Each structure stands twice: as C-alpha cells, then as structure tokens.
Tab-separated table of C-alpha atoms in Angstrom:
chain	number	residue	atom	x	y	z
A	100	MET	CA	125.006	132.513	88.244
A	101	THR	CA	126.278	131.350	91.626
A	102	GLY	CA	124.767	132.648	94.830
A	103	ALA	CA	121.480	133.518	93.117
A	104	ALA	CA	118.440	133.554	95.386
A	105	ARG	CA	116.486	130.347	95.219
A	106	THR	CA	112.757	130.320	94.613
A	107	ASP	CA	110.438	129.978	97.597
A	108	VAL	CA	109.598	126.419	96.556
A	109	GLU	CA	113.310	125.509	96.488
A	110	GLN	CA	113.914	127.170	99.861
A	111	VAL	CA	111.000	125.283	101.449
A	112	ALA	CA	112.194	122.000	99.910
A	113	LEU	CA	115.653	122.630	101.399
A	114	ALA	CA	114.166	123.408	104.839
A	115	ASN	CA	112.090	120.217	104.660
A	116	THR	CA	115.165	118.148	103.739
A	117	ALA	CA	117.190	119.805	106.525
A	118	PHE	CA	114.510	118.746	109.032
A	119	TYR	CA	114.739	115.060	108.090
A	120	GLU	CA	118.554	115.134	107.876
A	121	ALA	CA	118.741	116.642	111.388
A	122	LEU	CA	116.479	113.854	112.674
A	123	GLU	CA	118.695	111.229	111.034
A	124	ARG	CA	121.803	112.713	112.687
A	125	GLY	CA	120.047	113.074	116.043
A	126	ASP	CA	120.912	116.794	115.953
A	127	PHE	CA	118.462	118.219	118.487
A	128	ASP	CA	119.879	121.749	118.200
A	129	LYS	CA	119.247	121.791	114.441
A	130	VAL	CA	115.745	120.315	114.861
A	131	SER	CA	114.998	123.070	117.408
A	132	GLU	CA	116.367	125.746	115.081
A	133	LEU	CA	114.075	124.570	112.264
A	134	TRP	CA	110.865	125.003	114.302
A	135	LEU	CA	109.046	128.323	114.497
A	136	ASP	CA	109.428	130.069	117.837
A	137	SER	CA	107.669	133.028	119.385
A	138	GLU	CA	110.616	135.334	118.629
A	139	ALA	CA	110.460	134.413	114.925
A	140	GLU	CA	106.692	134.487	114.490
A	141	GLU	CA	106.607	137.831	112.699
A	142	VAL	CA	106.739	137.044	109.008
A	143	THR	CA	108.491	139.109	106.391
A	144	GLY	CA	106.394	141.269	104.111
A	145	ASP	CA	103.973	143.992	105.115
A	146	ASP	CA	105.023	146.137	108.072
A	147	ASP	CA	101.524	146.721	109.361
A	148	ASP	CA	100.681	146.480	113.064
A	149	ARG	CA	98.511	143.391	112.899
A	150	THR	CA	99.360	140.280	114.917
A	151	ASP	CA	98.596	136.908	113.397
A	152	GLU	CA	96.545	134.773	115.756
A	153	SER	CA	95.171	131.288	115.539
A	154	ILE	CA	91.489	130.402	115.870
A	155	ASP	CA	91.865	129.996	119.643
A	156	GLY	CA	93.607	133.384	119.938
A	157	THR	CA	97.141	132.176	120.656
A	158	ALA	CA	100.151	133.620	118.835
A	159	ASP	CA	101.667	131.498	116.033
A	160	GLY	CA	104.796	130.632	118.047
A	161	ASP	CA	102.660	129.113	120.787
A	162	ALA	CA	100.441	127.362	118.242
A	163	ILE	CA	103.051	125.104	116.647
A	164	SER	CA	101.821	121.557	116.580
A	165	CYS	CA	103.010	118.059	115.901
A	166	VAL	CA	101.302	114.704	115.500
A	167	HIS	CA	103.565	111.664	115.477
A	168	PRO	CA	101.954	108.389	114.324
A	169	GLY	CA	99.846	107.053	117.193
A	170	TRP	CA	100.414	110.105	119.434
A	171	PRO	CA	97.943	112.790	120.501
A	172	VAL	CA	98.305	116.331	119.143
A	173	LEU	CA	101.264	118.102	120.749
A	174	THR	CA	101.055	121.899	120.886
A	175	GLY	CA	103.524	124.560	121.919
A	176	ARG	CA	107.244	124.671	121.284
A	177	GLY	CA	108.228	123.014	124.576
A	178	GLU	CA	105.920	120.028	124.151
A	179	VAL	CA	106.851	119.520	120.495
A	180	LEU	CA	110.603	119.715	121.103
A	181	ARG	CA	110.381	117.401	124.138
A	182	SER	CA	108.786	114.787	121.872
A	183	TYR	CA	111.739	114.949	119.475
A	184	ALA	CA	114.214	114.724	122.365
A	185	LEU	CA	112.380	111.605	123.588
A	186	ILE	CA	112.333	110.024	120.130
A	187	MET	CA	116.038	110.745	119.580
A	188	ALA	CA	116.969	109.346	123.011
A	189	ASN	CA	115.181	106.075	122.249
A	190	THR	CA	116.128	105.597	118.604
A	191	GLU	CA	119.566	104.223	117.900
A	192	TYR	CA	119.248	104.539	114.121
A	193	ILE	CA	116.747	106.205	111.801
A	194	GLN	CA	116.807	106.935	108.096
A	195	PHE	CA	114.140	108.630	105.987
A	196	PHE	CA	113.669	107.962	102.280
A	197	LEU	CA	111.217	110.637	101.161
A	198	THR	CA	109.015	109.989	98.143
A	199	ASP	CA	106.025	111.753	96.583
A	200	VAL	CA	107.327	115.130	97.849
A	201	LYS	CA	105.097	118.033	96.818
A	202	VAL	CA	105.726	121.664	97.814
A	203	GLY	CA	103.235	124.505	97.558
A	204	VAL	CA	103.738	128.113	98.621
A	205	ALA	CA	101.035	130.720	99.220
A	206	GLY	CA	102.449	134.011	100.464
A	207	ASP	CA	104.286	133.415	103.725
A	208	THR	CA	102.958	129.887	104.261
A	209	ALA	CA	104.136	126.686	102.600
A	210	LEU	CA	102.786	123.156	102.579
A	211	VAL	CA	104.874	120.036	101.987
A	212	THR	CA	103.328	116.599	101.624
A	213	CYS	CA	105.454	113.487	101.358
A	214	THR	CA	105.723	109.819	102.099
A	215	GLU	CA	108.290	108.953	104.754
A	216	ASN	CA	109.770	105.541	104.077
A	217	ILE	CA	111.396	105.035	107.484
A	218	LEU	CA	114.054	102.516	108.469
A	219	SER	CA	114.802	102.510	112.190
A	220	GLY	CA	116.462	100.430	114.862
A	221	GLY	CA	116.528	100.510	118.620
A	222	PRO	CA	119.186	99.602	121.142
A	223	PRO	CA	120.795	96.176	120.815
A	224	PRO	CA	119.255	93.263	122.712
A	225	GLU	CA	121.005	92.134	125.930
A	226	GLY	CA	124.436	90.793	124.979
A	227	GLY	CA	123.607	91.403	121.308
A	228	GLY	CA	125.357	93.236	118.516
A	229	GLU	CA	125.649	96.912	117.759
A	230	LEU	CA	122.007	97.554	116.858
A	231	GLY	CA	118.616	96.059	117.525
A	232	PRO	CA	116.457	94.733	114.698
A	233	LEU	CA	115.689	97.182	111.906
A	234	VAL	CA	112.049	98.030	111.334
A	235	GLY	CA	110.515	99.611	108.241
A	236	GLN	CA	107.540	101.946	108.356
A	237	LEU	CA	105.522	103.774	105.745
A	238	VAL	CA	104.174	107.135	106.930
A	239	VAL	CA	102.514	110.024	105.100
A	240	ALA	CA	103.376	113.486	106.387
A	241	THR	CA	102.249	117.064	106.013
A	242	ASN	CA	104.712	119.782	107.031
A	243	VAL	CA	103.549	123.390	107.202
A	244	PHE	CA	106.203	126.124	107.101
A	245	ARG	CA	106.043	129.867	107.787
A	246	ARG	CA	108.383	132.443	106.287
A	247	THR	CA	110.401	134.304	108.944
A	248	PRO	CA	113.291	136.780	108.717
A	249	GLU	CA	115.557	133.767	109.428
A	250	GLY	CA	114.045	131.679	106.614
A	251	TRP	CA	111.314	129.051	106.430
A	252	LYS	CA	110.430	127.457	109.795
A	253	LEU	CA	108.219	124.494	110.644
A	254	TRP	CA	104.837	125.505	112.008
A	255	SER	CA	103.198	122.076	112.023
A	256	HIS	CA	104.130	118.451	111.323
A	257	HIS	CA	101.476	115.740	111.023
A	258	ALA	CA	102.432	112.151	110.266
A	259	SER	CA	100.092	109.181	109.902
A	260	PRO	CA	100.919	105.528	109.313
A	261	VAL	CA	99.956	103.920	106.026
A	262	LEU	CA	98.138	100.656	106.485
A	263	ALA	CA	99.674	98.157	104.107
A	264	GLU	CA	97.480	95.700	102.287
A	265	THR	CA	98.441	92.072	102.689
A	266	ASP	CA	97.972	89.340	100.106
A	267	ASP	CA	95.276	87.847	102.364
A	268	ASP	CA	93.196	91.041	102.069
A	269	GLU	CA	92.755	90.540	98.322
A	270	GLY	CA	91.202	87.087	98.615
A	271	ASP	CA	88.915	87.842	101.563
A	272	GLU	CA	85.992	89.072	99.485
A	273	THR	CA	83.117	86.746	100.155
A	274	PRO	CA	79.928	86.865	98.134
A	275	SER	CA	76.857	88.102	100.022
C-alpha cells in the first residue's frame, strides 16, 4: 500500500537521517527547519490549555540545546543554529556513517542514540589541492525529538568523542 503512514519510529528515523544529510550537504536552511522552534513547540495530541515548560521555566522552543564534542552547552535556537553555521562555514567536506542507531518513542518525545563515524576535511593548504587532509572521528550522539504539527523536530543534540584505545594501552598494565 503506497502512501501509507509510517510508524512513529520510522518517522523519527527519517528525521534523524535528514538531519545528518543536511549537514553533509551544508544545507543550513534544512538544518534550521529540522530544529524545534517556538512557533512549533505545541505538540499534537491533547488540546488542553497546559504549556510545557522546562525545569527552569522556559518554553520548549527556547530550551533547545546542543553539545558539540569539546564545546560548552549551547541553548536557545539562535545560539544552536549559529554553531551549525560556523561549523558549515569552516568545514569543506563532511560525511557521516551512522552505526548502532536505536530509536525509541514515548508519546510525543523520541530518543535516538547512534555512533557518528565522521570523515571530514578542511580547506586546502596554501597552494595545495582541492581539499585539506581528511580526518576521521568517532562520536556517540543522542538526539531528542519532539512531535509537532509539522512532524518530528530536534529538541536536543548531544555528541561526545569516543576515546580510542591504542595498542600501547593494552601492554601498559604493570604489576603492583
């Protein structure tokens, strides 16, 4: 049956994939569209008069957050989107290979955990070729989505580097 509604888990997985694909393309407009904003903070479902607030009393749209590896917590739509604009302006090439993707949905909130296997390159060196050296990174990420009338939107992204073990680490055990 074509055009059938997808399950919530499938819709969240598609929104998560769209986020990483937009980053790869450097599509700032699409990245912005995928983040929750104050106009989209009202979730579908019950039409009661309650307003969802965070622990500190701010509305959900103002409470979006992002942690890039090695960065402090960024809060608010403006601060979060500025960080992506900065990253895109300074990254010539980036590709994400997502592994260990797990999606869970509870009501109007969804949680995605994954490993970002990142390949990136900066601008070429002076007088060099088309692209600077490629660098690989292993990052674990948690993406939290909220259901809105426009679909699932990112509420929070938290990414942390994975410290890789080296061969030297295995032989460093000294008896006490």
